[in-house]
PDB file of C-alpha atoms and ligand atoms in Angstrom:
ATOM      1  CA  MET A  14     109.431  41.950  92.958  1.00 96.00           C
ATOM      2  CA  LYS A  15     108.495  44.783  90.757  1.00 97.00           C
ATOM      3  CA  TYR A  16     111.021  46.529  88.512  1.00 98.00           C
ATOM      4  CA  THR A  17     111.258  50.200  87.647  1.00 98.00           C
ATOM      5  CA  LYS A  18     111.964  50.827  84.031  1.00 98.00           C
ATOM      6  CA  GLN A  19     113.869  53.807  82.596  1.00 98.00           C
ATOM      7  CA  THR A  20     114.149  54.793  78.960  1.00 98.00           C
ATOM      8  CA  TYR A  21     117.164  56.729  77.613  1.00 98.00           C
ATOM      9  CA  PRO A  22     116.951  58.186  74.083  1.00 97.00           C
ATOM     10  CA  ILE A  23     120.143  57.512  72.099  1.00 97.00           C
ATOM     11  CA  GLN A  24     119.642  58.528  68.476  1.00 97.00           C
ATOM     12  CA  GLN A  25     116.953  60.219  66.480  1.00 97.00           C
ATOM     13  CA  LEU A  26     116.523  58.909  62.854  1.00 97.00           C
ATOM     14  CA  PRO A  27     116.016  61.194  59.856  1.00 97.00           C
ATOM     15  CA  THR A  28     112.368  60.083  59.925  1.00 98.00           C
ATOM     16  CA  GLY A  29     111.962  61.245  63.476  1.00 98.00           C
ATOM     17  CA  GLU A  30     111.832  57.899  65.311  1.00 97.00           C
ATOM     18  CA  ILE A  31     114.130  57.616  68.340  1.00 98.00           C
ATOM     19  CA  LEU A  32     116.306  54.621  69.224  1.00 98.00           C
ATOM     20  CA  SER A  33     116.438  54.139  73.030  1.00 98.00           C
ATOM     21  CA  ILE A  34     118.045  52.066  75.728  1.00 98.00           C
ATOM     22  CA  HIS A  35     115.644  50.447  78.237  1.00 98.00           C
ATOM     23  CA  ALA A  36     116.894  49.678  81.758  1.00 98.00           C
ATOM     24  CA  TYR A  37     115.067  47.508  84.284  1.00 98.00           C
ATOM     25  CA  THR A  38     116.020  47.949  87.978  1.00 98.00           C
ATOM     26  CA  PHE A  39     115.065  45.687  90.888  1.00 98.00           C
ATOM     27  CA  THR A  40     115.768  47.216  94.246  1.00 98.00           C
ATOM     28  CA  GLY A  41     115.956  44.994  97.332  1.00 95.00           C
ATOM     29  CA  SER A  42     115.932  45.924 100.992  1.00 89.00           C
ATOM     30  CA  GLN A  43     119.758  46.377 101.345  1.00 89.00           C
ATOM     31  CA  LYS A  44     122.015  48.941  99.664  1.00 88.00           C
ATOM     32  CA  ARG A  45     124.710  46.497  98.393  1.00 89.00           C
ATOM     33  CA  PRO A  46     125.700  44.725  96.228  1.00 96.00           C
ATOM     34  CA  LYS A  47     124.857  46.832  93.222  1.00 97.00           C
ATOM     35  CA  ILE A  48     124.799  44.525  90.164  1.00 98.00           C
ATOM     36  CA  TYR A  49     124.694  45.757  86.573  1.00 98.00           C
ATOM     37  CA  LEU A  50     124.101  43.415  83.635  1.00 98.00           C
ATOM     38  CA  GLN A  51     124.007  44.317  79.912  1.00 98.00           C
ATOM     39  CA  ALA A  52     123.965  42.514  76.579  1.00 98.00           C
ATOM     40  CA  ASN A  53     124.100  43.138  72.854  1.00 98.00           C
ATOM     41  CA  LEU A  54     126.631  45.991  72.797  1.00 98.00           C
ATOM     42  CA  HIS A  55     127.942  44.518  69.539  1.00 98.00           C
ATOM     43  CA  GLY A  56     125.129  43.990  67.047  1.00 97.00           C
ATOM     44  CA  PRO A  57     125.562  40.304  66.208  1.00 96.00           C
ATOM     45  CA  GLU A  58     125.829  39.304  69.903  1.00 97.00           C
ATOM     46  CA  ILE A  59     122.176  38.716  70.641  1.00 97.00           C
ATOM     47  CA  PHE A  60     122.332  35.640  72.849  1.00 98.00           C
ATOM     48  CA  GLY A  61     122.803  37.661  76.047  1.00 98.00           C
ATOM     49  CA  THR A  62     119.477  39.464  75.468  1.00 98.00           C
ATOM     50  CA  THR A  63     117.474  36.287  75.599  1.00 97.00           C
ATOM     51  CA  LEU A  64     119.562  35.222  78.613  1.00 98.00           C
ATOM     52  CA  LEU A  65     118.664  38.438  80.375  1.00 98.00           C
ATOM     53  CA  GLU A  66     114.961  37.919  79.590  1.00 98.00           C
ATOM     54  CA  LYS A  67     115.283  34.833  81.886  1.00 98.00           C
ATOM     55  CA  CYS A  68     116.989  36.910  84.572  1.00 98.00           C
ATOM     56  CA  ILE A  69     114.220  39.603  84.558  1.00 98.00           C
ATOM     57  CA  THR A  70     111.542  36.958  84.726  1.00 98.00           C
ATOM     58  CA  TYR A  71     113.339  35.199  87.662  1.00 98.00           C
ATOM     59  CA  LEU A  72     113.725  38.518  89.599  1.00 98.00           C
ATOM     60  CA  GLU A  73     110.088  39.239  89.174  1.00 98.00           C
ATOM     61  CA  SER A  74     109.305  35.934  90.888  1.00 98.00           C
ATOM     62  CA  GLN A  75     111.488  36.834  93.928  1.00 97.00           C
ATOM     63  CA  GLU A  76     110.213  38.416  97.214  1.00 96.00           C
ATOM     64  CA  ASP A  77     113.446  40.234  97.921  1.00 95.00           C
ATOM     65  CA  ILE A  78     117.074  40.375  96.904  1.00 96.00           C
ATOM     66  CA  SER A  79     120.263  41.776  98.463  1.00 95.00           C
ATOM     67  CA  GLY A  80     120.960  45.154  97.014  1.00 97.00           C
ATOM     68  CA  SER A  81     119.904  45.994  93.518  1.00 98.00           C
ATOM     69  CA  VAL A  82     120.073  44.542  89.964  1.00 98.00           C
ATOM     70  CA  THR A  83     119.995  46.803  86.937  1.00 98.00           C
ATOM     71  CA  ILE A  84     119.529  45.103  83.524  1.00 98.00           C
ATOM     72  CA  VAL A  85     119.981  46.553  80.107  1.00 98.00           C
ATOM     73  CA  PRO A  86     119.015  43.729  77.623  1.00 98.00           C
ATOM     74  CA  THR A  87     119.915  45.711  74.494  1.00 98.00           C
ATOM     75  CA  ALA A  88     122.850  47.915  75.239  1.00 98.00           C
ATOM     76  CA  ASN A  89     123.178  49.138  71.607  1.00 98.00           C
ATOM     77  CA  PRO A  90     119.943  49.786  69.769  1.00 98.00           C
ATOM     78  CA  ILE A  91     121.940  51.138  66.759  1.00 98.00           C
ATOM     79  CA  ALA A  92     124.216  48.118  66.129  1.00 97.00           C
ATOM     80  CA  VAL A  93     121.515  45.455  66.275  1.00 97.00           C
ATOM     81  CA  GLN A  94     119.840  47.110  63.242  1.00 95.00           C
ATOM     82  CA  HIS A  95     122.857  46.422  61.036  1.00 94.00           C
ATOM     83  CA  THR A  96     122.235  43.404  58.813  1.00 94.00           C
ATOM     84  CA  SER A  97     123.479  42.077  55.496  1.00 92.00           C
ATOM     85  CA  TYR A  98     122.401  38.877  53.690  1.00 91.00           C
ATOM     86  CA  ASN A  99     121.027  36.955  56.648  1.00 89.00           C
ATOM     87  CA  ALA A 100     123.768  38.089  58.996  1.00 90.00           C
ATOM     88  CA  LEU A 101     124.001  40.655  61.780  1.00 91.00           C
ATOM     89  CA  THR A 102     127.079  42.711  61.117  1.00 92.00           C
ATOM     90  CA  GLY A 103     127.159  45.518  63.729  1.00 94.00           C
ATOM     91  CA  ARG A 104     130.507  45.219  65.495  1.00 95.00           C
ATOM     92  CA  TYR A 105     131.608  48.591  64.114  1.00 96.00           C
ATOM     93  CA  ASN A 106     129.849  51.839  63.387  1.00 97.00           C
ATOM     94  CA  PRO A 107     129.762  51.549  59.583  1.00 94.00           C
ATOM     95  CA  MET A 108     130.137  55.392  59.259  1.00 95.00           C
ATOM     96  CA  THR A 109     133.338  55.635  61.310  1.00 96.00           C
ATOM     97  CA  GLY A 110     134.682  52.122  61.531  1.00 97.00           C
ATOM     98  CA  THR A 111     134.786  52.456  65.354  1.00 98.00           C
ATOM     99  CA  ASP A 112     134.379  49.271  67.379  1.00 98.00           C
ATOM    100  CA  TRP A 113     131.278  49.767  69.587  1.00 98.00           C
ATOM    101  CA  ASN A 114     133.205  48.278  72.506  1.00 98.00           C
ATOM    102  CA  ARG A 115     136.226  50.600  72.302  1.00 97.00           C
ATOM    103  CA  ILE A 116     134.346  53.842  72.866  1.00 97.00           C
ATOM    104  CA  PHE A 117     134.529  53.954  76.710  1.00 96.00           C
ATOM    105  CA  LYS A 118     137.501  56.291  77.160  1.00 90.00           C
ATOM    106  CA  VAL A 119     137.703  57.411  80.757  1.00 87.00           C
ATOM    107  CA  ASN A 120     138.341  61.016  81.746  1.00 81.00           C
ATOM    108  CA  SER A 121     139.655  60.201  85.162  1.00 79.00           C
ATOM    109  CA  LYS A 122     140.350  63.804  86.202  1.00 80.00           C
ATOM    110  CA  ASN A 123     136.764  64.974  85.649  1.00 81.00           C
ATOM    111  CA  ILE A 124     135.292  61.843  87.161  1.00 82.00           C
ATOM    112  CA  GLU A 125     137.382  62.352  90.296  1.00 79.00           C
ATOM    113  CA  GLU A 126     136.128  65.907  90.648  1.00 82.00           C
ATOM    114  CA  LEU A 127     132.418  65.329  89.999  1.00 85.00           C
ATOM    115  CA  GLY A 128     131.934  61.626  90.883  1.00 86.00           C
ATOM    116  CA  GLU A 129     131.221  58.940  88.356  1.00 88.00           C
ATOM    117  CA  GLN A 130     127.400  59.152  88.230  1.00 90.00           C
ATOM    118  CA  LYS A 131     127.256  62.976  88.022  1.00 93.00           C
ATOM    119  CA  TYR A 132     129.959  63.164  85.430  1.00 93.00           C
ATOM    120  CA  TYR A 133     128.427  60.629  82.988  1.00 94.00           C
ATOM    121  CA  THR A 134     124.803  61.909  83.460  1.00 95.00           C
ATOM    122  CA  LYS A 135     126.055  65.408  82.599  1.00 94.00           C
ATOM    123  CA  GLN A 136     128.031  64.166  79.665  1.00 94.00           C
ATOM    124  CA  ALA A 137     125.151  62.110  78.278  1.00 95.00           C
ATOM    125  CA  LYS A 138     122.927  65.198  78.116  1.00 94.00           C
ATOM    126  CA  LYS A 139     125.402  67.330  76.121  1.00 95.00           C
ATOM    127  CA  HIS A 140     124.316  68.517  72.715  1.00 94.00           C
ATOM    128  CA  GLY A 141     126.559  67.953  69.668  1.00 95.00           C
ATOM    129  CA  GLN A 142     128.430  64.894  70.841  1.00 96.00           C
ATOM    130  CA  THR A 143     129.270  61.976  68.547  1.00 97.00           C
ATOM    131  CA  ILE A 144     126.943  58.988  68.600  1.00 97.00           C
ATOM    132  CA  GLU A 145     129.784  56.899  70.056  1.00 98.00           C
ATOM    133  CA  ASP A 146     130.175  59.341  72.981  1.00 97.00           C
ATOM    134  CA  LYS A 147     126.384  59.565  73.470  1.00 97.00           C
ATOM    135  CA  LEU A 148     126.045  55.750  73.746  1.00 98.00           C
ATOM    136  CA  ALA A 149     129.115  55.423  75.964  1.00 98.00           C
ATOM    137  CA  ASN A 150     128.090  58.298  78.309  1.00 97.00           C
ATOM    138  CA  THR A 151     124.510  56.981  78.587  1.00 98.00           C
ATOM    139  CA  LEU A 152     125.559  53.384  79.369  1.00 98.00           C
ATOM    140  CA  ARG A 153     128.140  54.537  81.871  1.00 97.00           C
ATOM    141  CA  SER A 154     125.635  56.847  83.571  1.00 96.00           C
ATOM    142  CA  ILE A 155     123.343  53.817  84.130  1.00 97.00           C
ATOM    143  CA  SER A 156     126.139  51.534  85.387  1.00 97.00           C
ATOM    144  CA  ALA A 157     128.026  54.173  87.453  1.00 93.00           C
ATOM    145  CA  GLY A 158     128.732  53.087  91.053  1.00 91.00           C
ATOM    146  CA  SER A 159     127.978  49.432  90.507  1.00 96.00           C
ATOM    147  CA  SER A 160     129.853  46.947  92.653  1.00 96.00           C
ATOM    148  CA  HIS A 161     129.524  44.116  90.040  1.00 98.00           C
ATOM    149  CA  ILE A 162     129.442  44.618  86.296  1.00 98.00           C
ATOM    150  CA  LEU A 163     128.809  41.935  83.718  1.00 98.00           C
ATOM    151  CA  ASP A 164     128.855  42.811  80.009  1.00 98.00           C
ATOM    152  CA  ILE A 165     127.523  39.840  78.028  1.00 98.00           C
ATOM    153  CA  HIS A 166     129.009  39.242  74.584  1.00 98.00           C
ATOM    154  CA  THR A 167     129.449  36.380  72.105  1.00 97.00           C
ATOM    155  CA  ALA A 168     132.520  35.349  70.072  1.00 96.00           C
ATOM    156  CA  GLY A 169     132.987  34.004  66.544  1.00 92.00           C
ATOM    157  CA  SER A 170     130.865  31.490  64.675  1.00 91.00           C
ATOM    158  CA  ASN A 171     132.010  28.791  67.100  1.00 93.00           C
ATOM    159  CA  SER A 172     133.764  29.349  70.381  1.00 95.00           C
ATOM    160  CA  VAL A 173     134.105  28.111  73.986  1.00 97.00           C
ATOM    161  CA  PRO A 174     132.630  30.303  76.767  1.00 97.00           C
ATOM    162  CA  HIS A 175     135.218  32.589  78.255  1.00 98.00           C
ATOM    163  CA  VAL A 176     135.473  35.597  80.567  1.00 98.00           C
ATOM    164  CA  PHE A 177     137.696  38.732  80.565  1.00 98.00           C
ATOM    165  CA  PRO A 178     137.749  39.749  84.215  1.00 98.00           C
ATOM    166  CA  TYR A 179     139.748  42.383  86.084  1.00 96.00           C
ATOM    167  CA  ALA A 180     142.745  40.578  87.555  1.00 95.00           C
ATOM    168  CA  LYS A 181     142.376  41.848  91.114  1.00 93.00           C
ATOM    169  CA  ASN A 182     139.078  40.155  91.919  1.00 94.00           C
ATOM    170  CA  TRP A 183     138.572  37.751  88.979  1.00 96.00           C
ATOM    171  CA  GLU A 184     137.612  34.844  91.183  1.00 95.00           C
ATOM    172  CA  VAL A 185     134.317  36.571  91.916  1.00 96.00           C
ATOM    173  CA  PHE A 186     133.346  35.353  88.400  1.00 97.00           C
ATOM    174  CA  LEU A 187     134.274  31.709  88.928  1.00 96.00           C
ATOM    175  CA  PRO A 188     130.541  30.660  89.434  1.00 96.00           C
ATOM    176  CA  LEU A 189     129.986  31.559  85.791  1.00 96.00           C
ATOM    177  CA  GLN A 190     131.846  28.304  85.061  1.00 96.00           C
ATOM    178  CA  ALA A 191     133.464  29.481  81.788  1.00 97.00           C
ATOM    179  CA  GLU A 192     136.119  27.297  80.160  1.00 96.00           C
ATOM    180  CA  ALA A 193     138.743  30.029  80.145  1.00 97.00           C
ATOM    181  CA  TYR A 194     139.472  33.278  82.111  1.00 97.00           C
ATOM    182  CA  LEU A 195     141.682  35.887  80.401  1.00 97.00           C
ATOM    183  CA  LEU A 196     142.823  38.438  83.124  1.00 97.00           C
ATOM    184  CA  TRP A 197     143.649  42.129  82.481  1.00 96.00           C
ATOM    185  CA  ASP A 198     144.670  44.949  84.755  1.00 91.00           C
ATOM    186  CA  GLU A 199     145.059  48.775  84.720  1.00 88.00           C
ATOM    187  CA  LYS A 200     148.029  48.502  82.372  1.00 87.00           C
ATOM    188  CA  ASN A 201     146.177  46.901  79.495  1.00 87.00           C
ATOM    189  CA  THR A 202     142.753  48.485  79.398  1.00 90.00           C
ATOM    190  CA  MET A 203     141.357  49.151  75.866  1.00 93.00           C
ATOM    191  CA  GLY A 204     138.385  51.449  76.326  1.00 95.00           C
ATOM    192  CA  THR A 205     135.909  48.564  76.639  1.00 97.00           C
ATOM    193  CA  PHE A 206     132.727  48.941  78.692  1.00 97.00           C
ATOM    194  CA  ASP A 207     133.905  46.608  81.469  1.00 97.00           C
ATOM    195  CA  ASP A 208     137.437  47.999  81.733  1.00 94.00           C
ATOM    196  CA  SER A 209     136.159  51.592  81.858  1.00 94.00           C
ATOM    197  CA  HIS A 210     134.967  50.860  85.423  1.00 93.00           C
ATOM    198  CA  ILE A 211     138.557  50.425  86.532  1.00 91.00           C
ATOM    199  CA  THR A 212     140.707  53.570  86.434  1.00 78.00           C
ATOM    200  CA  HIS A 213     144.076  54.511  87.962  1.00 69.00           C
ATOM    201  CA  TRP A 214     142.762  55.224  91.496  1.00 69.00           C
ATOM    202  CA  HIS A 215     141.586  51.586  91.815  1.00 73.00           C
ATOM    203  CA  GLU A 216     145.245  50.508  91.944  1.00 72.00           C
ATOM    204  CA  HIS A 217     145.181  51.339  95.646  1.00 76.00           C
ATOM    205  CA  ASN A 218     141.484  50.666  96.243  1.00 81.00           C
ATOM    206  CA  PRO A 219     141.114  47.646  98.519  1.00 85.00           C
ATOM    207  CA  ASN A 220     137.565  47.080  97.239  1.00 88.00           C
ATOM    208  CA  PRO A 221     137.440  47.855  93.463  1.00 92.00           C
ATOM    209  CA  PRO A 222     134.330  46.905  91.455  1.00 95.00           C
ATOM    210  CA  ALA A 223     134.270  43.355  89.997  1.00 96.00           C
ATOM    211  CA  THR A 224     133.935  43.801  86.284  1.00 97.00           C
ATOM    212  CA  CYS A 225     134.151  41.581  83.235  1.00 98.00           C
ATOM    213  CA  ALA A 226     132.976  40.800  79.707  1.00 98.00           C
ATOM    214  CA  TRP A 227     131.431  37.292  79.460  1.00 98.00           C
ATOM    215  CA  GLU A 228     131.617  35.655  76.022  1.00 98.00           C
ATOM    216  CA  VAL A 229     128.780  33.234  76.404  1.00 97.00           C
ATOM    217  CA  TYR A 230     128.121  31.682  72.985  1.00 97.00           C
ATOM    218  CA  HIS A 231     128.436  32.322  69.183  1.00 94.00           C
ATOM    219  CA  HIS A 232     127.255  35.290  67.144  1.00 94.00           C
ATOM    220  CA  GLY A 233     123.768  35.736  65.750  1.00 92.00           C
ATOM    221  CA  LYS A 234     122.190  32.639  67.376  1.00 91.00           C
ATOM    222  CA  ASN A 235     119.720  31.721  70.107  1.00 95.00           C
ATOM    223  CA  ASP A 236     119.555  28.168  71.376  1.00 96.00           C
ATOM    224  CA  LEU A 237     117.167  26.992  74.073  1.00 96.00           C
ATOM    225  CA  ALA A 238     119.327  24.265  75.650  1.00 97.00           C
ATOM    226  CA  VAL A 239     122.413  26.500  75.837  1.00 97.00           C
ATOM    227  CA  CYS A 240     120.310  29.388  77.203  1.00 98.00           C
ATOM    228  CA  GLU A 241     119.066  27.126  80.019  1.00 98.00           C
ATOM    229  CA  GLN A 242     122.604  26.101  80.848  1.00 98.00           C
ATOM    230  CA  ARG A 243     123.912  29.669  80.837  1.00 98.00           C
ATOM    231  CA  TRP A 244     120.978  30.876  82.924  1.00 98.00           C
ATOM    232  CA  LYS A 245     121.929  28.243  85.611  1.00 98.00           C
ATOM    233  CA  GLN A 246     125.515  29.620  85.509  1.00 97.00           C
ATOM    234  CA  LEU A 247     124.359  33.189  85.719  1.00 98.00           C
ATOM    235  CA  LYS A 248     121.935  32.377  88.590  1.00 98.00           C
ATOM    236  CA  THR A 249     124.743  30.603  90.489  1.00 96.00           C
ATOM    237  CA  TRP A 250     126.899  33.708  90.094  1.00 97.00           C
ATOM    238  CA  LEU A 251     124.091  36.073  91.257  1.00 97.00           C
ATOM    239  CA  GLU A 252     123.577  33.871  94.333  1.00 96.00           C
ATOM    240  CA  SER A 253     127.246  33.855  95.140  1.00 96.00           C
ATOM    241  CA  VAL A 254     127.318  37.655  95.018  1.00 97.00           C
ATOM    242  CA  TRP A 255     124.122  37.983  97.095  1.00 96.00           C
ATOM    243  CA  GLU A 256     125.426  35.517  99.679  1.00 93.00           C
ATOM    244  CA  ASP A 257     128.961  37.114  99.511  1.00 86.00           C
ATOM    245  CA  GLN A 258     130.522  33.671  99.155  1.00 81.00           C
ATOM    246  CA  GLU A 259     133.273  32.734  96.763  1.00 74.00           C
ATOM    247  CA  LYS A 260     132.662  29.478  95.037  1.00 70.00           C
ATOM    248  CA  LYS A 261     135.941  27.928  93.945  1.00 70.00           C
ATOM    249  CA  GLU A 262     134.958  24.362  93.037  1.00 71.00           C
ATOM    250  CA  THR A 263     135.550  24.901  89.284  1.00 76.00           C
ATOM    251  CA  GLN A 264     139.139  24.830  87.865  1.00 86.00           C
ATOM    252  CA  PRO A 265     139.057  26.881  84.635  1.00 92.00           C
ATOM    253  CA  LEU A 266     141.990  27.653  82.416  1.00 95.00           C
ATOM    254  CA  VAL A 267     143.481  30.983  83.500  1.00 96.00           C
ATOM    255  CA  TYR A 268     145.605  33.152  81.186  1.00 97.00           C
ATOM    256  CA  SER A 269     146.720  36.685  80.766  1.00 96.00           C
ATOM    257  CA  ILE A 270     144.920  38.806  78.165  1.00 95.00           C
ATOM    258  CA  GLN A 271     148.326  39.347  76.596  1.00 95.00           C
ATOM    259  CA  GLN A 272     148.425  35.666  75.500  1.00 96.00           C
ATOM    260  CA  LEU A 273     145.297  36.194  73.405  1.00 97.00           C
ATOM    261  CA  HIS A 274     145.933  36.681  69.657  1.00 97.00           C
ATOM    262  CA  ASN A 275     143.962  36.849  66.471  1.00 96.00           C
ATOM    263  CA  LEU A 276     145.431  34.174  64.160  1.00 97.00           C
ATOM    264  CA  PRO A 277     145.894  35.607  60.610  1.00 97.00           C
ATOM    265  CA  ALA A 278     145.285  33.290  57.680  1.00 97.00           C
ATOM    266  CA  PRO A 279     148.831  32.169  56.770  1.00 97.00           C
ATOM    267  CA  ILE A 280     147.700  31.383  53.222  1.00 98.00           C
ATOM    268  CA  ALA A 281     144.624  32.069  51.024  1.00 98.00           C
ATOM    269  CA  GLY A 282     142.087  29.467  50.142  1.00 98.00           C
ATOM    270  CA  TYR A 283     139.070  27.428  51.257  1.00 98.00           C
ATOM    271  CA  TYR A 284     139.507  26.413  54.911  1.00 98.00           C
ATOM    272  CA  THR A 285     138.309  23.252  56.628  1.00 97.00           C
ATOM    273  CA  TRP A 286     139.006  23.149  60.381  1.00 97.00           C
ATOM    274  CA  LEU A 287     140.247  19.825  61.672  1.00 98.00           C
ATOM    275  CA  VAL A 288     140.111  20.760  65.395  1.00 98.00           C
ATOM    276  CA  LYS A 289     137.263  22.196  67.478  1.00 97.00           C
ATOM    277  CA  PRO A 290     137.365  25.304  69.767  1.00 97.00           C
ATOM    278  CA  GLY A 291     138.510  24.141  73.231  1.00 96.00           C
ATOM    279  CA  THR A 292     141.382  22.060  71.772  1.00 97.00           C
ATOM    280  CA  THR A 293     145.038  22.541  72.575  1.00 97.00           C
ATOM    281  CA  VAL A 294     146.953  22.321  69.269  1.00 98.00           C
ATOM    282  CA  LYS A 295     150.647  21.304  69.629  1.00 98.00           C
ATOM    283  CA  GLN A 296     153.455  22.935  67.664  1.00 97.00           C
ATOM    284  CA  GLY A 297     153.593  21.194  64.227  1.00 97.00           C
ATOM    285  CA  GLU A 298     150.169  19.569  64.674  1.00 98.00           C
ATOM    286  CA  ILE A 299     147.755  19.930  61.678  1.00 98.00           C
ATOM    287  CA  TYR A 300     144.784  22.170  62.554  1.00 98.00           C
ATOM    288  CA  ALA A 301     143.204  22.892  59.168  1.00 98.00           C
ATOM    289  CA  SER A 302     143.391  21.964  55.537  1.00 98.00           C
ATOM    290  CA  VAL A 303     143.167  24.613  52.815  1.00 98.00           C
ATOM    291  CA  TYR A 304     142.098  23.964  49.233  1.00 98.00           C
ATOM    292  CA  GLN A 305     143.550  26.330  46.602  1.00 98.00           C
ATOM    293  CA  PRO A 306     141.419  25.955  43.565  1.00 98.00           C
ATOM    294  CA  TRP A 307     143.705  27.875  41.175  1.00 98.00           C
ATOM    295  CA  HIS A 308     146.225  25.067  41.043  1.00 98.00           C
ATOM    296  CA  HIS A 309     144.138  22.221  42.599  1.00 98.00           C
ATOM    297  CA  LYS A 310     146.303  21.797  45.746  1.00 98.00           C
ATOM    298  CA  THR A 311     145.297  21.049  49.378  1.00 98.00           C
ATOM    299  CA  ILE A 312     147.662  22.349  52.074  1.00 98.00           C
ATOM    300  CA  LYS A 313     147.734  21.162  55.661  1.00 98.00           C
ATOM    301  CA  LEU A 314     148.290  23.966  58.241  1.00 98.00           C
ATOM    302  CA  THR A 315     150.432  23.825  61.357  1.00 98.00           C
ATOM    303  CA  HIS A 316     151.521  26.576  63.827  1.00 97.00           C
ATOM    304  CA  ASP A 317     155.020  27.255  65.191  1.00 96.00           C
ATOM    305  CA  LYS A 318     153.847  27.394  68.848  1.00 96.00           C
ATOM    306  CA  ASP A 319     151.406  25.397  70.971  1.00 97.00           C
ATOM    307  CA  PHE A 320     148.048  27.175  71.154  1.00 98.00           C
ATOM    308  CA  TYR A 321     144.587  26.861  72.666  1.00 97.00           C
ATOM    309  CA  LEU A 322     141.787  27.444  70.167  1.00 98.00           C
ATOM    310  CA  LEU A 323     139.284  29.789  71.792  1.00 97.00           C
ATOM    311  CA  GLY A 324     137.076  30.249  68.724  1.00 97.00           C
ATOM    312  CA  ASN A 325     136.835  30.424  64.926  1.00 95.00           C
ATOM    313  CA  TYR A 326     135.700  33.623  63.261  1.00 93.00           C
ATOM    314  CA  GLY A 327     133.585  31.682  60.768  1.00 89.00           C
ATOM    315  CA  ILE A 328     134.508  32.670  57.203  1.00 90.00           C
ATOM    316  CA  ASP A 329     136.002  29.621  55.602  1.00 94.00           C
ATOM    317  CA  ALA A 330     137.058  31.200  52.250  1.00 97.00           C
ATOM    318  CA  MET A 331     139.976  33.308  53.392  1.00 97.00           C
ATOM    319  CA  LYS A 332     142.159  36.042  51.964  1.00 97.00           C
ATOM    320  CA  GLU A 333     145.739  35.831  53.084  1.00 97.00           C
ATOM    321  CA  GLY A 334     146.469  37.615  56.449  1.00 97.00           C
ATOM    322  CA  GLU A 335     142.939  38.036  57.625  1.00 96.00           C
ATOM    323  CA  TRP A 336     141.757  36.812  61.015  1.00 96.00           C
ATOM    324  CA  ILE A 337     140.635  33.197  61.068  1.00 96.00           C
ATOM    325  CA  ALA A 338     140.565  32.407  64.783  1.00 97.00           C
ATOM    326  CA  MET A 339     141.031  33.589  68.405  1.00 97.00           C
ATOM    327  CA  ILE A 340     143.937  31.641  69.998  1.00 98.00           C
ATOM    328  CA  ILE A 341     145.817  31.646  73.235  1.00 97.00           C
ATOM    329  CA  GLU A 342     149.507  31.107  72.686  1.00 95.00           C
ATOM    330  CA  LEU A 343     150.900  28.797  75.303  1.00 94.00           C
TER     331      LEU A 343
HETATM  332 ZN1   ZN B  26     131.382  41.684  71.600  1.00 88.30          ZN
END
């Protein structure tokens, strides 16, 4: 199949160059499903882009598909430019401190009046908007009306693959074979790209879009073997959507998003983790040791509740109270 490619200008630099979003669309012989895939909305989360390269190459080799697939391999051409001492750092706009995945506020009233596609296309063309609004409106104009939305992210310096799906149809994403599924609904949306596709009127919609963020790997890294494995999972998911068949053979861990917490460093010092992501740590069990060089003491850390370690953030010299890990309190 051949794709059509569209380019959307996002930001002009002081020197005149323009940062743009590039979208590839494959259109099959049927109208539905309408699948939308994007990656690299947060700057350090580059793994999804190489994963989507595989997807585009695969679709090019196909004769036909059910419905359409639109792919945006680099959803945020601004954030991926942000680097500091061998690290990608663009989770936030450095000028405003805004998280690039909390910019998708939904104006439900105007969308209802105009329709999703028209509303966002009109918004994206407005002069004088903030760069956050420009990026959000453009991405939402490309994904508007999709039946299946997958926003590919990565988590921490070491983490297990997990998915944040909309609770009403989360099982659609079972073929992604993630370790953990953290379900959300209309009551706990945060202005993320995936949750912006669900607004109040979907509460009574028998067929709301299936939408999720998929945390596939760690920040800042590409790995050939992991990419092969994730591509198999993504392809299995695409096939299940095209064939309209739910595949329920996997038994992942399923939690509410409200069980997810950032674990603050209980003490300062130099951390060594004694458990790996994917481990359930019991109340009172030692999970890390912390060296405090100012009085030559090593302290063993325990938590006051059982928790599942989803991932480490990756800085092992910690100030007190700053985030060290993503955990699910059990
Ligand atoms: Zn992210």
